[in-house]
CSV table of C-alpha atoms in Angstrom, one decimal:
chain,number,residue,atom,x,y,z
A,1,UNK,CA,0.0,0.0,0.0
A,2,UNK,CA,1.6,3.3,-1.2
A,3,UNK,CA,2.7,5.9,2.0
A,4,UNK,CA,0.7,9.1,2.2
A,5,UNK,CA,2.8,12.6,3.4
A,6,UNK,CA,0.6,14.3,4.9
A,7,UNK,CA,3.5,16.1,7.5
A,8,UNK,CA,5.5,19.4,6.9
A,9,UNK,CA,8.2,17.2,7.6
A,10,UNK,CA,7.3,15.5,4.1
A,11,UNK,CA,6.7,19.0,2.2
A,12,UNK,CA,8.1,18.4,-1.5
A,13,UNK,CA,11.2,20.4,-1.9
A,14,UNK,CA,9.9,22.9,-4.1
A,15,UNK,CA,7.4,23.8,-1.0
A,16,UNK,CA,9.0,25.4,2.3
A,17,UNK,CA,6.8,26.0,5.3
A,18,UNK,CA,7.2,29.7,4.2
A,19,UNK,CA,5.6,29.0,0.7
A,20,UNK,CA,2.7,27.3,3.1
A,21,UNK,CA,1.8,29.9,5.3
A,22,UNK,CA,2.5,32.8,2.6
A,23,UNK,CA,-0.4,31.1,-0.3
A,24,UNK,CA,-2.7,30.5,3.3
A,25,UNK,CA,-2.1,34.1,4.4
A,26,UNK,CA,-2.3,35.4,0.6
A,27,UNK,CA,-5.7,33.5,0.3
A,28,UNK,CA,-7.3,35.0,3.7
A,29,UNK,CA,-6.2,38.3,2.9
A,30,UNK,CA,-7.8,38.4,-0.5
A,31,UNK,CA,-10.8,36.6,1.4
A,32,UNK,CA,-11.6,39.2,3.6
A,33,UNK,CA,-11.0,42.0,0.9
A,34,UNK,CA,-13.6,40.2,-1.1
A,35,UNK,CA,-15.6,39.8,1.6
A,36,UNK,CA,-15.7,43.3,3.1
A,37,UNK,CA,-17.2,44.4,0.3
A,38,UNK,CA,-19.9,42.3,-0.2
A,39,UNK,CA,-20.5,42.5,3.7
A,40,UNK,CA,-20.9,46.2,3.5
A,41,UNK,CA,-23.5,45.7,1.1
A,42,UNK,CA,-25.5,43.5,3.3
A,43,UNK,CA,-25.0,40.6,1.0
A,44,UNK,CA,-25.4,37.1,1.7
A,45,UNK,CA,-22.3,36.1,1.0
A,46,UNK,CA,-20.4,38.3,3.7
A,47,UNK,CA,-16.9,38.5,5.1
A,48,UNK,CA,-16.3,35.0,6.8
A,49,UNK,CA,-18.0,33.1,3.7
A,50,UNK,CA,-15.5,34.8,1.2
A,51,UNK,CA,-12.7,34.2,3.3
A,52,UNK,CA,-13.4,30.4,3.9
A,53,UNK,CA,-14.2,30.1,0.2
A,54,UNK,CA,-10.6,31.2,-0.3
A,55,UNK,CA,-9.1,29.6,2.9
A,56,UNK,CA,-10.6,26.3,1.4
A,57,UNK,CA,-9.7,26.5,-2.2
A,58,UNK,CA,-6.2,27.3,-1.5
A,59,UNK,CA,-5.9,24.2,1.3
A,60,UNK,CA,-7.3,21.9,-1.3
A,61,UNK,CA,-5.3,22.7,-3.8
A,62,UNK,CA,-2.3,22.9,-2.3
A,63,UNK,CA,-3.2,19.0,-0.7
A,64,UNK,CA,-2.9,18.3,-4.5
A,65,UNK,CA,0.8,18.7,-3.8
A,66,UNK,CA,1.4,17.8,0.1
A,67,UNK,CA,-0.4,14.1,-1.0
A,68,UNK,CA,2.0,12.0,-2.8
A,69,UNK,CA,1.7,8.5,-4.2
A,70,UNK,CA,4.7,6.9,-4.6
A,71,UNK,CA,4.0,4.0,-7.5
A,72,UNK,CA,1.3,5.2,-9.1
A,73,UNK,CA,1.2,6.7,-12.9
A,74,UNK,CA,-0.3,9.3,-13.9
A,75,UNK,CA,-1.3,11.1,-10.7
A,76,UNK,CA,-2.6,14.7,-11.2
A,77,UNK,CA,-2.4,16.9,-7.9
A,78,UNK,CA,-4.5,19.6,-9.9
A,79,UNK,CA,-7.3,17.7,-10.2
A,80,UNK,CA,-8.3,18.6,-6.6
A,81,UNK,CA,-8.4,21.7,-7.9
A,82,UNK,CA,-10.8,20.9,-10.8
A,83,UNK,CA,-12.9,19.6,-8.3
A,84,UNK,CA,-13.1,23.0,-6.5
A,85,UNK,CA,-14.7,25.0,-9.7
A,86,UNK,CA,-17.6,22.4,-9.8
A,87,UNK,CA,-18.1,21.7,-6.5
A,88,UNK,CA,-18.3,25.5,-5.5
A,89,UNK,CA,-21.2,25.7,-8.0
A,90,UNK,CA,-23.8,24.4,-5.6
A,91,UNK,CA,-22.8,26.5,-2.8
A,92,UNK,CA,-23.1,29.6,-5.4
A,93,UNK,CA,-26.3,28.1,-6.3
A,94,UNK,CA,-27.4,28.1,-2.4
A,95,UNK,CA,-27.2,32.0,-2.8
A,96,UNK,CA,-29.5,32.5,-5.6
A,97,UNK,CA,-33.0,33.1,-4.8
A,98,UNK,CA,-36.3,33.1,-8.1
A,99,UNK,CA,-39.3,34.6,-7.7
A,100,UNK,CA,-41.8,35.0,-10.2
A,101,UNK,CA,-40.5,37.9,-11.9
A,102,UNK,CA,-37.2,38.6,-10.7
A,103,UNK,CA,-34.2,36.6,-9.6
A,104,UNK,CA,-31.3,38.0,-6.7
A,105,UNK,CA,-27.9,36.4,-5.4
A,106,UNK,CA,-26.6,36.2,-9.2
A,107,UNK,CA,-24.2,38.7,-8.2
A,108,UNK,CA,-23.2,37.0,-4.8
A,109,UNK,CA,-22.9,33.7,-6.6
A,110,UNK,CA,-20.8,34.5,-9.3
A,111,UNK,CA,-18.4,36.0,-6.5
A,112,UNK,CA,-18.6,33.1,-4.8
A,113,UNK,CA,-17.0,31.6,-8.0
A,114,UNK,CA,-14.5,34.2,-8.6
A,115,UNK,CA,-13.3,34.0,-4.7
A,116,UNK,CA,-12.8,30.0,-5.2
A,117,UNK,CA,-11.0,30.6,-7.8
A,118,UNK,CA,-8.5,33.1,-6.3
A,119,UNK,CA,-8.2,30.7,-3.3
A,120,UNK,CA,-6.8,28.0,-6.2
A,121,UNK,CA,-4.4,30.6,-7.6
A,122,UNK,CA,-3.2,31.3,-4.2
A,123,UNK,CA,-3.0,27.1,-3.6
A,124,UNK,CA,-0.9,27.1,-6.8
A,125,UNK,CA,1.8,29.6,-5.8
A,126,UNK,CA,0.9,32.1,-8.2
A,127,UNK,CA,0.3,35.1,-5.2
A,128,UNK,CA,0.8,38.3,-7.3
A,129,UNK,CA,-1.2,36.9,-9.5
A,130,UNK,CA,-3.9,36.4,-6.8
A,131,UNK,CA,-3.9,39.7,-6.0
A,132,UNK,CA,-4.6,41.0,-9.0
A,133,UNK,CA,-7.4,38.7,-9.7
A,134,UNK,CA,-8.6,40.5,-6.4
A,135,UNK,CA,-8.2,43.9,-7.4
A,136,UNK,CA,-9.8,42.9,-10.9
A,137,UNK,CA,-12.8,41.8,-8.9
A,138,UNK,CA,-13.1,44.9,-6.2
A,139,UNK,CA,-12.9,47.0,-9.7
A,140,UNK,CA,-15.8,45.0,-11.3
A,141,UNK,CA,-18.1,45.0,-7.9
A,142,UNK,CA,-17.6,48.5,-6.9
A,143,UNK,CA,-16.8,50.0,-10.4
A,144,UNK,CA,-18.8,49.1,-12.5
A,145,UNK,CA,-21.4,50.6,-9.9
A,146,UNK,CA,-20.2,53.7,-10.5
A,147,UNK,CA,-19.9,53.4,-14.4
A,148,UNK,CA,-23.3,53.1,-14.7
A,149,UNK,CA,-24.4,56.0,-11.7
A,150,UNK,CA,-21.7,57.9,-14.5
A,151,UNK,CA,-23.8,56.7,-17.8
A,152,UNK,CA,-27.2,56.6,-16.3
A,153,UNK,CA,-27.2,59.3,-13.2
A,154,UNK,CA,-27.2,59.3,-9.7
A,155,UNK,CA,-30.8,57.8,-8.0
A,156,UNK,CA,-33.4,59.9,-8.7
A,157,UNK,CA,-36.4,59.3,-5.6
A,158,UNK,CA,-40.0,59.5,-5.7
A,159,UNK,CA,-42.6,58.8,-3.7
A,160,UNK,CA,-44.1,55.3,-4.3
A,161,UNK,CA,-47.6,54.0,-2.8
A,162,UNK,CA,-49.0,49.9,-2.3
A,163,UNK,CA,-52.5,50.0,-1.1
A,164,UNK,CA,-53.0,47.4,0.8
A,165,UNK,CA,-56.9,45.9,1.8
A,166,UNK,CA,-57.9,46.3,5.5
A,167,UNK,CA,-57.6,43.5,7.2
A,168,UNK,CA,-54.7,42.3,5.8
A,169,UNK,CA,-51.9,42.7,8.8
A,170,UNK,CA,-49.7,39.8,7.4
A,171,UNK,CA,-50.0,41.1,4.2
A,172,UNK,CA,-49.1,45.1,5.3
A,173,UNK,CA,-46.2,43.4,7.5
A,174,UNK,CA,-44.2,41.6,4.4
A,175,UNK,CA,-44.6,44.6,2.0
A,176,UNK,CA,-43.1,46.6,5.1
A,177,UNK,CA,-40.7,43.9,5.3
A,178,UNK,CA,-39.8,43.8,1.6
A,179,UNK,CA,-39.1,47.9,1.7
A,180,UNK,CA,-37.0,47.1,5.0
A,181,UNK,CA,-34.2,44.7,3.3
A,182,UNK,CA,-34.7,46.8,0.3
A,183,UNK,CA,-34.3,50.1,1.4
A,184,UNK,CA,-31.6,48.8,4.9
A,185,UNK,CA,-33.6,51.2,7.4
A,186,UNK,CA,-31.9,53.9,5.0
A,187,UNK,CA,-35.8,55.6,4.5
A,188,UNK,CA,-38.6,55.8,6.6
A,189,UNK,CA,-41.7,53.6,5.3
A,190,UNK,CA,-45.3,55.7,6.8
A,191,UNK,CA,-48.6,53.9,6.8
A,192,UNK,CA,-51.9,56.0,6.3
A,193,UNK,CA,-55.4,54.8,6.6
A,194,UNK,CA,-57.0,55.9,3.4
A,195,UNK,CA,-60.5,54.5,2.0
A,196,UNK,CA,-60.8,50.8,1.9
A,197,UNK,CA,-56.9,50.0,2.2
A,198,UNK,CA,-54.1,50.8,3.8
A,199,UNK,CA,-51.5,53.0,2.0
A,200,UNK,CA,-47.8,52.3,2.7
A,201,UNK,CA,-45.9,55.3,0.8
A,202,UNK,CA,-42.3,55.1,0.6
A,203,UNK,CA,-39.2,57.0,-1.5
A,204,UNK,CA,-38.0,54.8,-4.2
A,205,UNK,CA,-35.0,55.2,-7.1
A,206,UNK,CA,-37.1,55.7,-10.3
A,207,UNK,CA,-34.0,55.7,-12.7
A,208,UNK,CA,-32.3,52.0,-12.0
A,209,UNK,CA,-34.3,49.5,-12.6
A,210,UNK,CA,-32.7,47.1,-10.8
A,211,UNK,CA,-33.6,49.3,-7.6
A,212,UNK,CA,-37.4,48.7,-8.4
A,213,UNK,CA,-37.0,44.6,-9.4
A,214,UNK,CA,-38.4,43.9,-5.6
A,215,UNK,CA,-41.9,45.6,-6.5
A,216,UNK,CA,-42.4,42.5,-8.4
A,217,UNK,CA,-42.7,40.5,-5.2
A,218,UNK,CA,-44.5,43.2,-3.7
A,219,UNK,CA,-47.0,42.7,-6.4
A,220,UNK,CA,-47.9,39.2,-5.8
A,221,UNK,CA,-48.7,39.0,-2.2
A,222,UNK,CA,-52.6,38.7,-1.8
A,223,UNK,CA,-54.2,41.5,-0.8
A,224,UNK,CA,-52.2,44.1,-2.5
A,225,UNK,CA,-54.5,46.1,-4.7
A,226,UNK,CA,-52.1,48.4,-6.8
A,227,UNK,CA,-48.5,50.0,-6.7
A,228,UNK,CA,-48.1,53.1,-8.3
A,229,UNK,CA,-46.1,56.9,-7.5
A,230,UNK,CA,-47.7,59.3,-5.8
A,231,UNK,CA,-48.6,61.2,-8.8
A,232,UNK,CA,-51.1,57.9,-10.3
A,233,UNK,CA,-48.2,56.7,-12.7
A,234,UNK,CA,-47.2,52.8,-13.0
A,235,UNK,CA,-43.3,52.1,-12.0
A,236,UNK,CA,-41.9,50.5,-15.2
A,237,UNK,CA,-40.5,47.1,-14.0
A,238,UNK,CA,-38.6,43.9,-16.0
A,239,UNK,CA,-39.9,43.2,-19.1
A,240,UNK,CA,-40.8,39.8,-18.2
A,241,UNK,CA,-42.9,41.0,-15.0
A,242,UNK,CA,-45.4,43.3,-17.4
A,243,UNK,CA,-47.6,40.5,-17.7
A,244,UNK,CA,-48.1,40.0,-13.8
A,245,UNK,CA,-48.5,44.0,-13.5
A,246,UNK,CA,-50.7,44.1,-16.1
A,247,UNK,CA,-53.0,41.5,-14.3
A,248,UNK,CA,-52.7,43.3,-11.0
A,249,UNK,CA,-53.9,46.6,-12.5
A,250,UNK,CA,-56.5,45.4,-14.0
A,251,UNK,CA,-58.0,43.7,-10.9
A,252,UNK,CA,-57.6,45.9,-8.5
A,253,UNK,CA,-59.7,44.3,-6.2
A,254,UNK,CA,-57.4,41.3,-6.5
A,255,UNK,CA,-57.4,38.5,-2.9
């Protein structure tokens, strides 16, 4: 039966204990840079996920060369590492949630992917090159942001309404809800008492649509009779969510 190292005393000599704990540290450090800025964003995928997506990919990948197998042809240490991209998939895929109408965590997911694969790079020795991968992926997260405020323009508010039917206190308490985790406690949401419903009115971005994707979940939840601005006008939403506000406008009696 072949010997397994699995001791720093049995590093291969290309590998010092420095080489170890510099691709570990590398990989934690671009971890928690990753991570920061996901976590400031309230994302799923915060700080301590990033970094032990990282931390992980690097340890496995670097197992590819602390395991060897004296004997036996054709054995392929990176192939621990192929194992990583696909097996990181279903942890991305834990991230994404679908509703009818809109779909969110794409974003966290594919850095989820991204941060595995700068954990492998880091594994594989290659730690300026890690580091750039992690600047590349800052400049894509918080850039591109700002690329399209630059293109498109800053948030423009206004006043938004969901009439909601009396009665209806679940109902009232996830719209409220919904505004909460979109909004992060950033606005205040006020609830008036106005004919046959109650009216929650709140400020909303009307230039970015992905700012106003949530509405389409506001719009299914029973009870809600119609979501519109202040001024009577419909919010335009995704293309493929016209159908379902068509619907809701034209029943606004809807249960």
């Amino acid at each position: 039966m072949p010997e397994i190292a699995l001791t720093f005393d049995n590093l291969p000599a290309s590998l010092t204990m420095l080489d170890v704990l510099v691709r570990v540290g590398t990989a934690m450090l671009c971890g928690i840079i990753i991570g920061w800025e996901r976590e400031s964003l309230g994302k799923p995928a915060g700080l301590r996920t990033n970094t032990l997506i990282c931390l992980g990919a690097c340890i496995y990948m670097m197992l590819g060369t602390f395991v060897s197998l004296p004997g036996i042809a054709g054995s392929d240490p990176s192939r621990i590492g192929a194992q990583v991209v696909s097996g990181v998939g279903f942890l991305g895929a834990g991230t994404i949630i679908r509703g009818r109408g809109s779909i969110h965590g794409l974003t966290s997911a594919a850095t989820i992917w991204v941060a595995a694969a700068v954990g492998v790079t880091c594994g594989a020795g290659f730690i300026f090159s890690a580091l750039l991968f992690t600047l590349a992926l800052l400049t894509v997260l918080m850039g591109l942001g700002r690329l399209e405020i630059m293109s498109i323009g800053p948030c423009s508010f206004k006043t938004i309404e969901v009439r909601v039917d009396n009665g209806m206190e679940r109902t009232q308490s996830i719209v409220a809800g919904l505004f909460e985790l979109h909004l992060k406690g950033r606005h205040p949401l006020i609830w008036v008492g106005e004919g046959t419903g109650k009216v929650l009115r709140a400020p909303i971005c009307e230039r970015h649509m992905r700012h106003r994707t949530f509405l389409v979940d506001v719009w299914r939840q029973r009870g809600v009779q119609s979501v519109q601005y202040e001024d009577g006008t419909i919010p335009s939403l995704p293309r493929h969510a016209d159908e379902l506000v068509s619907e809701s406008a034209g029943n606004p009696g809807r249960k």
